[in-house]
Amino acid sequence: MTRPVPWRQAWEAALYGLGGFYRSGARPAAHFRTSVHASPLFAGAILTLARGAGLDTVVDVGAGGGELLRDLHGLDPDLRLHGVDLSTRPAHLPAAVEWSDSVPAGVGLLIANEWLDNVPCEIVEATGAGPRLVLVDPATGAESAGPAPERADAAWLDRWWPLDGVAVRAEVGRTRDEAWAGAVGRIRRGLAIAIDYAHDRGTRPPLGSISGFRDGRAVPPVPDGSCDITASVALDSCASAAPGESVIVTQRAALRALGISGRIPPYALSRTDPARYSRSLRGATEAAELIEPHGLGGFGWLVHAIDVPVPDLGQ
């Protein structure tokens, strides 16, 4: 049995340490389905947003297999595209797409699609002696109570996720706030969008939300490097941590504002133009998945605007 350590330490090693899940060449598409994998309509919406704001650069943070960048390049080869990920550059990417392990300066549109949920954080649980860090055995996932959280984490909890008897366990989002503020700080003029499983002060999960995924299935979140480990994001806290004006909307509202409706084509079209009807029906099916309120459409979009207007993405 290995020595129990704070969850943040175990999580960091499990995903990004030597031999960690993302250091070993794992690509997100093999383990879970994101909006990018659901339909190229998602890339079209991002292109509409970028061009509507007069931006000609898109940086994808947590780019994984580079699918969004590939789709954007196919839609508009004149876009300057840059992927940011600790994984190696995917072989299929067009040569024009840049790749690095850190966010470049001078970003136009920065998109972080399901990135912040993979930023490790401490987990704290209420005990009779007050809030205590949760320790975890990296080999088995067995948990035990540890010391009190450090002062900065305790202050974050008091402000954003108090353990008040209803909430008895929380993921401390301070590390996500810092990561998001750092990314937004690279923008001189443009937009930054974080898209993720999210909650706010009215919808915090009382028992936390840490989860594991492997091969497309939910698995126990054992931090041994064998699975992806994720937890939902307090986007309201992230919004307060970064500069610029911001708005939080659902993906359903945002994509509908960007022209994705999921409207089924009239059946009469199947008689007059069967090929067009088939294409339109396939697009409507893909759009419906992207905006389903209890699925991908329920994701939160945190949009920060730096020296450009906040886009109207509905509510």
PDB file of C-alpha atoms in Angstrom:
ATOM      1  CA  MET A   1       0.000   0.000   0.000  1.00  0.00           C
ATOM      2  CA  THR A   2       1.411   3.399  -0.984  1.00  0.00           C
ATOM      3  CA  ARG A   3       1.476   6.408   1.297  1.00  0.00           C
ATOM      4  CA  PRO A   4      -1.708   8.541   1.130  1.00  0.00           C
ATOM      5  CA  VAL A   5      -1.148  12.071  -0.222  1.00  0.00           C
ATOM      6  CA  PRO A   6      -3.432  15.095  -0.789  1.00  0.00           C
ATOM      7  CA  TRP A   7      -5.710  14.650  -3.787  1.00  0.00           C
ATOM      8  CA  ARG A   8      -4.140  17.501  -5.736  1.00  0.00           C
ATOM      9  CA  GLN A   9      -0.699  15.888  -5.586  1.00  0.00           C
ATOM     10  CA  ALA A  10      -1.989  12.455  -6.584  1.00  0.00           C
ATOM     11  CA  TRP A  11      -4.168  13.898  -9.359  1.00  0.00           C
ATOM     12  CA  GLU A  12      -1.301  15.923 -10.823  1.00  0.00           C
ATOM     13  CA  ALA A  13       0.973  12.882 -10.937  1.00  0.00           C
ATOM     14  CA  ALA A  14      -1.765  10.629 -12.327  1.00  0.00           C
ATOM     15  CA  LEU A  15      -2.466  12.905 -15.298  1.00  0.00           C
ATOM     16  CA  TYR A  16       0.756  14.790 -15.966  1.00  0.00           C
ATOM     17  CA  GLY A  17       3.582  13.072 -14.099  1.00  0.00           C
ATOM     18  CA  LEU A  18       6.101  10.675 -15.570  1.00  0.00           C
ATOM     19  CA  GLY A  19       3.993   7.847 -16.977  1.00  0.00           C
ATOM     20  CA  GLY A  20       0.800   9.818 -16.277  1.00  0.00           C
ATOM     21  CA  PHE A  21      -2.370   9.430 -18.294  1.00  0.00           C
ATOM     22  CA  TYR A  22      -1.741  12.394 -20.613  1.00  0.00           C
ATOM     23  CA  ARG A  23       2.025  11.960 -20.698  1.00  0.00           C
ATOM     24  CA  SER A  24       1.604   8.421 -22.017  1.00  0.00           C
ATOM     25  CA  GLY A  25       0.071   9.549 -25.302  1.00  0.00           C
ATOM     26  CA  ALA A  26      -3.603   9.138 -24.347  1.00  0.00           C
ATOM     27  CA  ARG A  27      -5.943  11.165 -26.564  1.00  0.00           C
ATOM     28  CA  PRO A  28      -9.277  12.389 -25.146  1.00  0.00           C
ATOM     29  CA  ALA A  29     -11.309  11.004 -28.074  1.00  0.00           C
ATOM     30  CA  ALA A  30     -10.423   7.458 -27.021  1.00  0.00           C
ATOM     31  CA  HIS A  31     -11.846   7.933 -23.536  1.00  0.00           C
ATOM     32  CA  PHE A  32     -14.704  10.443 -23.617  1.00  0.00           C
ATOM     33  CA  ARG A  33     -16.856  12.327 -26.128  1.00  0.00           C
ATOM     34  CA  THR A  34     -16.661  16.112 -26.313  1.00  0.00           C
ATOM     35  CA  SER A  35     -18.495  18.643 -28.487  1.00  0.00           C
ATOM     36  CA  VAL A  36     -15.568  18.626 -30.912  1.00  0.00           C
ATOM     37  CA  HIS A  37     -15.970  14.885 -31.452  1.00  0.00           C
ATOM     38  CA  ALA A  38     -19.777  15.119 -31.731  1.00  0.00           C
ATOM     39  CA  SER A  39     -19.911  17.289 -34.852  1.00  0.00           C
ATOM     40  CA  PRO A  40     -17.927  19.670 -37.089  1.00  0.00           C
ATOM     41  CA  LEU A  41     -20.809  22.086 -36.495  1.00  0.00           C
ATOM     42  CA  PHE A  42     -19.045  22.976 -33.254  1.00  0.00           C
ATOM     43  CA  ALA A  43     -15.973  24.205 -35.163  1.00  0.00           C
ATOM     44  CA  GLY A  44     -18.269  26.200 -37.444  1.00  0.00           C
ATOM     45  CA  ALA A  45     -19.747  27.958 -34.416  1.00  0.00           C
ATOM     46  CA  ILE A  46     -16.285  28.802 -33.077  1.00  0.00           C
ATOM     47  CA  LEU A  47     -15.325  30.195 -36.498  1.00  0.00           C
ATOM     48  CA  THR A  48     -18.482  32.331 -36.533  1.00  0.00           C
ATOM     49  CA  LEU A  49     -17.600  33.674 -33.094  1.00  0.00           C
ATOM     50  CA  ALA A  50     -13.998  34.454 -34.055  1.00  0.00           C
ATOM     51  CA  ARG A  51     -14.864  36.184 -37.309  1.00  0.00           C
ATOM     52  CA  GLY A  52     -17.744  38.068 -35.686  1.00  0.00           C
ATOM     53  CA  ALA A  53     -15.276  39.551 -33.195  1.00  0.00           C
ATOM     54  CA  GLY A  54     -12.775  40.413 -35.968  1.00  0.00           C
ATOM     55  CA  LEU A  55     -10.222  37.851 -34.736  1.00  0.00           C
ATOM     56  CA  ASP A  56      -7.978  35.834 -37.031  1.00  0.00           C
ATOM     57  CA  THR A  57      -6.165  33.654 -34.470  1.00  0.00           C
ATOM     58  CA  VAL A  58      -7.595  30.717 -32.529  1.00  0.00           C
ATOM     59  CA  VAL A  59      -5.672  29.040 -29.716  1.00  0.00           C
ATOM     60  CA  ASP A  60      -7.037  25.722 -28.453  1.00  0.00           C
ATOM     61  CA  VAL A  61      -5.908  25.040 -24.870  1.00  0.00           C
ATOM     62  CA  GLY A  62      -5.991  21.374 -23.960  1.00  0.00           C
ATOM     63  CA  ALA A  63      -6.086  20.589 -27.669  1.00  0.00           C
ATOM     64  CA  GLY A  64      -5.750  16.815 -27.208  1.00  0.00           C
ATOM     65  CA  GLY A  65      -5.901  15.160 -30.620  1.00  0.00           C
ATOM     66  CA  GLY A  66      -6.196  18.491 -32.440  1.00  0.00           C
ATOM     67  CA  GLU A  67      -9.636  17.729 -33.884  1.00  0.00           C
ATOM     68  CA  LEU A  68     -10.967  21.279 -33.424  1.00  0.00           C
ATOM     69  CA  LEU A  69      -7.901  22.785 -35.085  1.00  0.00           C
ATOM     70  CA  ARG A  70      -8.153  20.352 -37.987  1.00  0.00           C
ATOM     71  CA  ASP A  71     -11.819  21.224 -38.520  1.00  0.00           C
ATOM     72  CA  LEU A  72     -11.166  24.970 -38.280  1.00  0.00           C
ATOM     73  CA  HIS A  73      -8.351  24.744 -40.813  1.00  0.00           C
ATOM     74  CA  GLY A  74     -10.665  22.929 -43.196  1.00  0.00           C
ATOM     75  CA  LEU A  75     -13.314  25.631 -42.812  1.00  0.00           C
ATOM     76  CA  ASP A  76     -10.945  28.607 -43.095  1.00  0.00           C
ATOM     77  CA  PRO A  77      -7.286  27.978 -44.050  1.00  0.00           C
ATOM     78  CA  ASP A  78      -6.540  31.677 -43.503  1.00  0.00           C
ATOM     79  CA  LEU A  79      -7.009  31.366 -39.730  1.00  0.00           C
ATOM     80  CA  ARG A  80      -3.849  31.248 -37.664  1.00  0.00           C
ATOM     81  CA  LEU A  81      -4.240  28.205 -35.421  1.00  0.00           C
ATOM     82  CA  HIS A  82      -2.272  27.103 -32.370  1.00  0.00           C
ATOM     83  CA  GLY A  83      -2.746  24.033 -30.201  1.00  0.00           C
ATOM     84  CA  VAL A  84      -1.607  23.937 -26.573  1.00  0.00           C
ATOM     85  CA  ASP A  85      -1.195  20.561 -24.898  1.00  0.00           C
ATOM     86  CA  LEU A  86       1.354  18.509 -22.979  1.00  0.00           C
ATOM     87  CA  SER A  87       0.817  15.656 -25.428  1.00  0.00           C
ATOM     88  CA  THR A  88       2.916  15.424 -28.562  1.00  0.00           C
ATOM     89  CA  ARG A  89       1.718  17.132 -31.725  1.00  0.00           C
ATOM     90  CA  PRO A  90      -0.808  14.909 -33.552  1.00  0.00           C
ATOM     91  CA  ALA A  91       0.575  13.592 -36.828  1.00  0.00           C
ATOM     92  CA  HIS A  92      -2.559  14.414 -38.830  1.00  0.00           C
ATOM     93  CA  LEU A  93      -2.504  18.171 -38.175  1.00  0.00           C
ATOM     94  CA  PRO A  94      -1.908  20.462 -41.170  1.00  0.00           C
ATOM     95  CA  ALA A  95       1.618  21.889 -41.227  1.00  0.00           C
ATOM     96  CA  ALA A  96       0.280  25.421 -40.801  1.00  0.00           C
ATOM     97  CA  VAL A  97      -1.102  24.640 -37.335  1.00  0.00           C
ATOM     98  CA  GLU A  98       1.308  25.607 -34.551  1.00  0.00           C
ATOM     99  CA  TRP A  99       1.723  23.492 -31.398  1.00  0.00           C
ATOM    100  CA  SER A 100       3.297  24.086 -27.985  1.00  0.00           C
ATOM    101  CA  ASP A 101       2.933  23.219 -24.321  1.00  0.00           C
ATOM    102  CA  SER A 102       2.098  26.771 -23.176  1.00  0.00           C
ATOM    103  CA  VAL A 103      -0.267  29.546 -24.227  1.00  0.00           C
ATOM    104  CA  PRO A 104       1.384  31.993 -26.651  1.00  0.00           C
ATOM    105  CA  ALA A 105       1.106  35.747 -26.161  1.00  0.00           C
ATOM    106  CA  GLY A 106      -1.116  37.902 -28.341  1.00  0.00           C
ATOM    107  CA  VAL A 107      -4.003  35.424 -28.535  1.00  0.00           C
ATOM    108  CA  GLY A 108      -7.093  36.333 -30.565  1.00  0.00           C
ATOM    109  CA  LEU A 109      -9.728  33.771 -29.593  1.00  0.00           C
ATOM    110  CA  LEU A 110      -8.647  31.380 -26.850  1.00  0.00           C
ATOM    111  CA  ILE A 111     -10.859  28.360 -26.349  1.00  0.00           C
ATOM    112  CA  ALA A 112     -10.479  25.903 -23.486  1.00  0.00           C
ATOM    113  CA  ASN A 113     -12.957  23.110 -24.126  1.00  0.00           C
ATOM    114  CA  GLU A 114     -13.006  20.718 -21.155  1.00  0.00           C
ATOM    115  CA  TRP A 115      -9.586  21.865 -19.972  1.00  0.00           C
ATOM    116  CA  LEU A 116     -10.250  23.337 -16.548  1.00  0.00           C
ATOM    117  CA  ASP A 117     -11.948  20.146 -15.313  1.00  0.00           C
ATOM    118  CA  ASN A 118      -8.557  18.454 -15.723  1.00  0.00           C
ATOM    119  CA  VAL A 119      -6.707  21.065 -13.634  1.00  0.00           C
ATOM    120  CA  PRO A 120      -5.990  19.239 -10.348  1.00  0.00           C
ATOM    121  CA  CYS A 121      -7.248  20.736  -7.109  1.00  0.00           C
ATOM    122  CA  GLU A 122      -7.480  19.881  -3.454  1.00  0.00           C
ATOM    123  CA  ILE A 123     -10.502  18.035  -2.126  1.00  0.00           C
ATOM    124  CA  VAL A 124     -11.782  19.017   1.314  1.00  0.00           C
ATOM    125  CA  GLU A 125     -14.366  17.286   3.506  1.00  0.00           C
ATOM    126  CA  ALA A 126     -16.233  18.407   6.595  1.00  0.00           C
ATOM    127  CA  THR A 127     -15.312  16.555   9.793  1.00  0.00           C
ATOM    128  CA  GLY A 128     -16.114  16.955  13.460  1.00  0.00           C
ATOM    129  CA  ALA A 129     -12.828  18.834  13.793  1.00  0.00           C
ATOM    130  CA  GLY A 130     -13.623  21.171  10.887  1.00  0.00           C
ATOM    131  CA  PRO A 131     -12.669  21.027   7.183  1.00  0.00           C
ATOM    132  CA  ARG A 132      -9.852  18.615   6.399  1.00  0.00           C
ATOM    133  CA  LEU A 133      -7.941  17.780   3.240  1.00  0.00           C
ATOM    134  CA  VAL A 134      -8.877  14.422   1.776  1.00  0.00           C
ATOM    135  CA  LEU A 135      -5.856  12.161   1.344  1.00  0.00           C
ATOM    136  CA  VAL A 136      -5.850   9.387  -1.237  1.00  0.00           C
ATOM    137  CA  ASP A 137      -3.786   6.259  -1.806  1.00  0.00           C
ATOM    138  CA  PRO A 138      -2.620   6.637  -5.446  1.00  0.00           C
ATOM    139  CA  ALA A 139      -2.590   2.878  -5.993  1.00  0.00           C
ATOM    140  CA  THR A 140      -6.045   2.019  -4.658  1.00  0.00           C
ATOM    141  CA  GLY A 141      -8.067   5.228  -4.409  1.00  0.00           C
ATOM    142  CA  ALA A 142      -8.686   4.630  -0.699  1.00  0.00           C
ATOM    143  CA  GLU A 143      -9.269   7.925   1.117  1.00  0.00           C
ATOM    144  CA  SER A 144      -8.543   9.211   4.609  1.00  0.00           C
ATOM    145  CA  ALA A 145      -8.697  12.512   6.461  1.00  0.00           C
ATOM    146  CA  GLY A 146      -5.644  14.764   6.421  1.00  0.00           C
ATOM    147  CA  PRO A 147      -4.674  18.139   7.868  1.00  0.00           C
ATOM    148  CA  ALA A 148      -6.642  21.362   7.686  1.00  0.00           C
ATOM    149  CA  PRO A 149      -6.483  23.129   4.290  1.00  0.00           C
ATOM    150  CA  GLU A 150      -4.005  25.958   3.915  1.00  0.00           C
ATOM    151  CA  ARG A 151      -5.280  29.463   4.529  1.00  0.00           C
ATOM    152  CA  ALA A 152      -5.772  30.426   0.866  1.00  0.00           C
ATOM    153  CA  ASP A 153      -7.817  27.284   0.196  1.00  0.00           C
ATOM    154  CA  ALA A 154      -9.895  27.823   3.326  1.00  0.00           C
ATOM    155  CA  ALA A 155     -10.611  31.402   2.209  1.00  0.00           C
ATOM    156  CA  TRP A 156     -11.679  30.148  -1.226  1.00  0.00           C
ATOM    157  CA  LEU A 157     -14.053  27.660   0.391  1.00  0.00           C
ATOM    158  CA  ASP A 158     -15.570  30.300   2.663  1.00  0.00           C
ATOM    159  CA  ARG A 159     -16.287  32.527  -0.338  1.00  0.00           C
ATOM    160  CA  TRP A 160     -17.263  30.044  -3.040  1.00  0.00           C
ATOM    161  CA  TRP A 161     -18.163  26.637  -1.593  1.00  0.00           C
ATOM    162  CA  PRO A 162     -18.776  26.721   2.183  1.00  0.00           C
ATOM    163  CA  LEU A 163     -19.150  23.365   3.898  1.00  0.00           C
ATOM    164  CA  ASP A 164     -22.411  24.319   5.537  1.00  0.00           C
ATOM    165  CA  GLY A 165     -23.991  20.986   6.419  1.00  0.00           C
ATOM    166  CA  VAL A 166     -25.612  20.691   2.989  1.00  0.00           C
ATOM    167  CA  ALA A 167     -22.296  20.655   1.173  1.00  0.00           C
ATOM    168  CA  VAL A 168     -20.010  18.239   3.042  1.00  0.00           C
ATOM    169  CA  ARG A 169     -17.285  17.795   0.432  1.00  0.00           C
ATOM    170  CA  ALA A 170     -15.804  20.227  -2.077  1.00  0.00           C
ATOM    171  CA  GLU A 171     -13.174  20.591  -4.767  1.00  0.00           C
ATOM    172  CA  VAL A 172     -11.168  23.740  -4.050  1.00  0.00           C
ATOM    173  CA  GLY A 173     -11.229  25.705  -7.316  1.00  0.00           C
ATOM    174  CA  ARG A 174      -8.373  28.076  -6.511  1.00  0.00           C
ATOM    175  CA  THR A 175      -5.988  26.266  -8.882  1.00  0.00           C
ATOM    176  CA  ARG A 176      -8.549  26.507 -11.705  1.00  0.00           C
ATOM    177  CA  ASP A 177      -8.938  30.244 -11.014  1.00  0.00           C
ATOM    178  CA  GLU A 178      -5.190  30.702 -11.264  1.00  0.00           C
ATOM    179  CA  ALA A 179      -4.916  28.643 -14.442  1.00  0.00           C
ATOM    180  CA  TRP A 180      -7.743  30.554 -16.106  1.00  0.00           C
ATOM    181  CA  ALA A 181      -6.409  33.969 -15.041  1.00  0.00           C
ATOM    182  CA  GLY A 182      -3.009  32.999 -16.457  1.00  0.00           C
ATOM    183  CA  ALA A 183      -4.511  32.009 -19.804  1.00  0.00           C
ATOM    184  CA  VAL A 184      -6.699  35.113 -20.077  1.00  0.00           C
ATOM    185  CA  GLY A 185      -3.700  37.253 -19.125  1.00  0.00           C
ATOM    186  CA  ARG A 186      -2.007  36.226 -22.392  1.00  0.00           C
ATOM    187  CA  ILE A 187      -4.651  38.089 -24.386  1.00  0.00           C
ATOM    188  CA  ARG A 188      -4.019  41.684 -25.446  1.00  0.00           C
ATOM    189  CA  ARG A 189      -7.201  41.949 -27.498  1.00  0.00           C
ATOM    190  CA  GLY A 190      -9.668  39.150 -27.969  1.00  0.00           C
ATOM    191  CA  LEU A 191     -11.922  36.585 -26.352  1.00  0.00           C
ATOM    192  CA  ALA A 192     -11.294  33.695 -23.972  1.00  0.00           C
ATOM    193  CA  ILE A 193     -13.884  30.949 -23.619  1.00  0.00           C
ATOM    194  CA  ALA A 194     -13.872  28.175 -21.032  1.00  0.00           C
ATOM    195  CA  ILE A 195     -16.382  25.414 -21.798  1.00  0.00           C
ATOM    196  CA  ASP A 196     -16.915  22.780 -19.147  1.00  0.00           C
ATOM    197  CA  TYR A 197     -19.030  20.788 -16.778  1.00  0.00           C
ATOM    198  CA  ALA A 198     -19.883  23.617 -14.417  1.00  0.00           C
ATOM    199  CA  HIS A 199     -21.737  24.714 -11.321  1.00  0.00           C
ATOM    200  CA  ASP A 200     -22.325  27.943  -9.427  1.00  0.00           C
ATOM    201  CA  ARG A 201     -23.109  28.814  -5.830  1.00  0.00           C
ATOM    202  CA  GLY A 202     -26.697  27.685  -6.274  1.00  0.00           C
ATOM    203  CA  THR A 203     -25.833  24.314  -7.797  1.00  0.00           C
ATOM    204  CA  ARG A 204     -22.689  23.054  -6.066  1.00  0.00           C
ATOM    205  CA  PRO A 205     -22.718  19.247  -5.797  1.00  0.00           C
ATOM    206  CA  PRO A 206     -22.925  18.533  -2.053  1.00  0.00           C
ATOM    207  CA  LEU A 207     -20.610  15.515  -2.283  1.00  0.00           C
ATOM    208  CA  GLY A 208     -18.221  16.918  -4.891  1.00  0.00           C
ATOM    209  CA  SER A 209     -17.915  15.710  -8.466  1.00  0.00           C
ATOM    210  CA  ILE A 210     -14.583  13.974  -9.019  1.00  0.00           C
ATOM    211  CA  SER A 211     -14.889  11.229 -11.654  1.00  0.00           C
ATOM    212  CA  GLY A 212     -12.806   8.835 -13.717  1.00  0.00           C
ATOM    213  CA  PHE A 213     -13.083   7.877 -17.391  1.00  0.00           C
ATOM    214  CA  ARG A 214     -11.385   5.209 -19.450  1.00  0.00           C
ATOM    215  CA  ASP A 215     -12.245   3.770 -22.872  1.00  0.00           C
ATOM    216  CA  GLY A 216     -15.495   5.698 -23.040  1.00  0.00           C
ATOM    217  CA  ARG A 217     -16.762   4.459 -19.666  1.00  0.00           C
ATOM    218  CA  ALA A 218     -17.032   5.944 -16.196  1.00  0.00           C
ATOM    219  CA  VAL A 219     -14.647   4.239 -13.776  1.00  0.00           C
ATOM    220  CA  PRO A 220     -13.639   4.875 -10.147  1.00  0.00           C
ATOM    221  CA  PRO A 221     -11.248   7.866 -10.026  1.00  0.00           C
ATOM    222  CA  VAL A 222      -8.162   5.972  -8.877  1.00  0.00           C
ATOM    223  CA  PRO A 223      -5.128   8.274  -9.374  1.00  0.00           C
ATOM    224  CA  ASP A 224      -2.750   5.586 -10.625  1.00  0.00           C
ATOM    225  CA  GLY A 225      -2.336   6.955 -14.169  1.00  0.00           C
ATOM    226  CA  SER A 226      -4.726   4.452 -15.733  1.00  0.00           C
ATOM    227  CA  CYS A 227      -7.676   6.791 -16.289  1.00  0.00           C
ATOM    228  CA  ASP A 228      -8.664  10.385 -16.921  1.00  0.00           C
ATOM    229  CA  ILE A 229      -9.622  12.194 -13.715  1.00  0.00           C
ATOM    230  CA  THR A 230     -11.964  15.143 -13.890  1.00  0.00           C
ATOM    231  CA  ALA A 231     -14.192  17.317 -11.715  1.00  0.00           C
ATOM    232  CA  SER A 232     -16.746  19.985 -12.574  1.00  0.00           C
ATOM    233  CA  VAL A 233     -15.688  23.637 -12.523  1.00  0.00           C
ATOM    234  CA  ALA A 234     -16.856  26.595 -10.434  1.00  0.00           C
ATOM    235  CA  LEU A 235     -17.016  28.931 -13.440  1.00  0.00           C
ATOM    236  CA  ASP A 236     -18.382  31.799 -11.341  1.00  0.00           C
ATOM    237  CA  SER A 237     -15.172  31.729  -9.307  1.00  0.00           C
ATOM    238  CA  CYS A 238     -13.035  31.593 -12.465  1.00  0.00           C
ATOM    239  CA  ALA A 239     -14.938  34.590 -13.838  1.00  0.00           C
ATOM    240  CA  SER A 240     -13.968  36.680 -10.812  1.00  0.00           C
ATOM    241  CA  ALA A 241     -10.287  35.723 -11.099  1.00  0.00           C
ATOM    242  CA  ALA A 242      -9.539  37.022 -14.620  1.00  0.00           C
ATOM    243  CA  PRO A 243      -9.492  40.528 -16.125  1.00  0.00           C
ATOM    244  CA  GLY A 244     -12.012  41.911 -18.593  1.00  0.00           C
ATOM    245  CA  GLU A 245     -15.779  41.771 -18.869  1.00  0.00           C
ATOM    246  CA  SER A 246     -17.316  38.320 -18.713  1.00  0.00           C
ATOM    247  CA  VAL A 247     -20.566  36.447 -19.117  1.00  0.00           C
ATOM    248  CA  ILE A 248     -21.591  32.872 -18.294  1.00  0.00           C
ATOM    249  CA  VAL A 249     -24.183  31.138 -20.469  1.00  0.00           C
ATOM    250  CA  THR A 250     -25.086  27.561 -21.280  1.00  0.00           C
ATOM    251  CA  GLN A 251     -23.696  25.887 -24.395  1.00  0.00           C
ATOM    252  CA  ARG A 252     -27.264  25.520 -25.627  1.00  0.00           C
ATOM    253  CA  ALA A 253     -27.812  29.285 -25.515  1.00  0.00           C
ATOM    254  CA  ALA A 254     -24.394  30.063 -27.010  1.00  0.00           C
ATOM    255  CA  LEU A 255     -24.647  27.656 -29.935  1.00  0.00           C
ATOM    256  CA  ARG A 256     -28.205  28.683 -30.739  1.00  0.00           C
ATOM    257  CA  ALA A 257     -27.029  32.312 -30.820  1.00  0.00           C
ATOM    258  CA  LEU A 258     -24.284  31.208 -33.221  1.00  0.00           C
ATOM    259  CA  GLY A 259     -26.745  29.620 -35.634  1.00  0.00           C
ATOM    260  CA  ILE A 260     -27.057  25.998 -34.467  1.00  0.00           C
ATOM    261  CA  SER A 261     -30.744  25.214 -34.082  1.00  0.00           C
ATOM    262  CA  GLY A 262     -31.225  21.462 -34.483  1.00  0.00           C
ATOM    263  CA  ARG A 263     -34.272  22.186 -36.640  1.00  0.00           C
ATOM    264  CA  ILE A 264     -35.407  19.100 -38.584  1.00  0.00           C
ATOM    265  CA  PRO A 265     -35.798  19.707 -42.334  1.00  0.00           C
ATOM    266  CA  PRO A 266     -39.321  19.450 -43.791  1.00  0.00           C
ATOM    267  CA  TYR A 267     -40.210  15.919 -44.849  1.00  0.00           C
ATOM    268  CA  ALA A 268     -41.339  17.165 -48.246  1.00  0.00           C
ATOM    269  CA  LEU A 269     -37.667  17.862 -49.052  1.00  0.00           C
ATOM    270  CA  SER A 270     -37.018  14.108 -48.994  1.00  0.00           C
ATOM    271  CA  ARG A 271     -39.144  13.785 -52.138  1.00  0.00           C
ATOM    272  CA  THR A 272     -37.761  16.748 -54.059  1.00  0.00           C
ATOM    273  CA  ASP A 273     -34.092  16.549 -53.024  1.00  0.00           C
ATOM    274  CA  PRO A 274     -33.308  13.325 -51.111  1.00  0.00           C
ATOM    275  CA  ALA A 275     -29.551  13.992 -50.857  1.00  0.00           C
ATOM    276  CA  ARG A 276     -30.066  17.456 -49.372  1.00  0.00           C
ATOM    277  CA  TYR A 277     -32.702  16.090 -47.008  1.00  0.00           C
ATOM    278  CA  SER A 278     -30.290  13.404 -45.799  1.00  0.00           C
ATOM    279  CA  ARG A 279     -27.515  15.943 -45.205  1.00  0.00           C
ATOM    280  CA  SER A 280     -29.873  18.320 -43.402  1.00  0.00           C
ATOM    281  CA  LEU A 281     -31.263  15.544 -41.224  1.00  0.00           C
ATOM    282  CA  ARG A 282     -27.754  14.403 -40.256  1.00  0.00           C
ATOM    283  CA  GLY A 283     -26.838  18.006 -39.382  1.00  0.00           C
ATOM    284  CA  ALA A 284     -29.992  18.394 -37.296  1.00  0.00           C
ATOM    285  CA  THR A 285     -29.171  15.207 -35.387  1.00  0.00           C
ATOM    286  CA  GLU A 286     -25.624  16.402 -34.675  1.00  0.00           C
ATOM    287  CA  ALA A 287     -26.891  19.840 -33.659  1.00  0.00           C
ATOM    288  CA  ALA A 288     -29.428  18.294 -31.300  1.00  0.00           C
ATOM    289  CA  GLU A 289     -26.627  16.489 -29.462  1.00  0.00           C
ATOM    290  CA  LEU A 290     -24.623  19.697 -29.132  1.00  0.00           C
ATOM    291  CA  ILE A 291     -27.516  21.658 -27.610  1.00  0.00           C
ATOM    292  CA  GLU A 292     -29.234  18.923 -25.573  1.00  0.00           C
ATOM    293  CA  PRO A 293     -29.827  20.682 -22.207  1.00  0.00           C
ATOM    294  CA  HIS A 294     -29.175  17.527 -20.162  1.00  0.00           C
ATOM    295  CA  GLY A 295     -26.044  16.674 -22.144  1.00  0.00           C
ATOM    296  CA  LEU A 296     -23.498  18.819 -23.968  1.00  0.00           C
ATOM    297  CA  GLY A 297     -25.946  21.723 -24.159  1.00  0.00           C
ATOM    298  CA  GLY A 298     -25.893  21.975 -20.377  1.00  0.00           C
ATOM    299  CA  PHE A 299     -22.191  22.788 -20.281  1.00  0.00           C
ATOM    300  CA  GLY A 300     -21.241  26.257 -19.072  1.00  0.00           C
ATOM    301  CA  TRP A 301     -19.533  28.806 -21.322  1.00  0.00           C
ATOM    302  CA  LEU A 302     -17.475  31.434 -19.493  1.00  0.00           C
ATOM    303  CA  VAL A 303     -16.637  34.166 -21.992  1.00  0.00           C
ATOM    304  CA  HIS A 304     -14.074  36.871 -21.165  1.00  0.00           C
ATOM    305  CA  ALA A 305     -13.693  39.850 -23.493  1.00  0.00           C
ATOM    306  CA  ILE A 306     -10.471  41.893 -23.528  1.00  0.00           C
ATOM    307  CA  ASP A 307     -10.685  45.178 -25.465  1.00  0.00           C
ATOM    308  CA  VAL A 308     -13.523  43.809 -27.622  1.00  0.00           C
ATOM    309  CA  PRO A 309     -17.291  43.777 -26.948  1.00  0.00           C
ATOM    310  CA  VAL A 310     -18.766  40.859 -25.038  1.00  0.00           C
ATOM    311  CA  PRO A 311     -20.574  38.812 -27.706  1.00  0.00           C
ATOM    312  CA  ASP A 312     -24.330  38.411 -27.440  1.00  0.00           C
ATOM    313  CA  LEU A 313     -24.700  34.689 -26.781  1.00  0.00           C
ATOM    314  CA  GLY A 314     -28.193  34.658 -25.334  1.00  0.00           C
ATOM    315  CA  GLN A 315     -29.146  33.343 -21.912  1.00  0.00           C
TER     316      GLN A 315
END
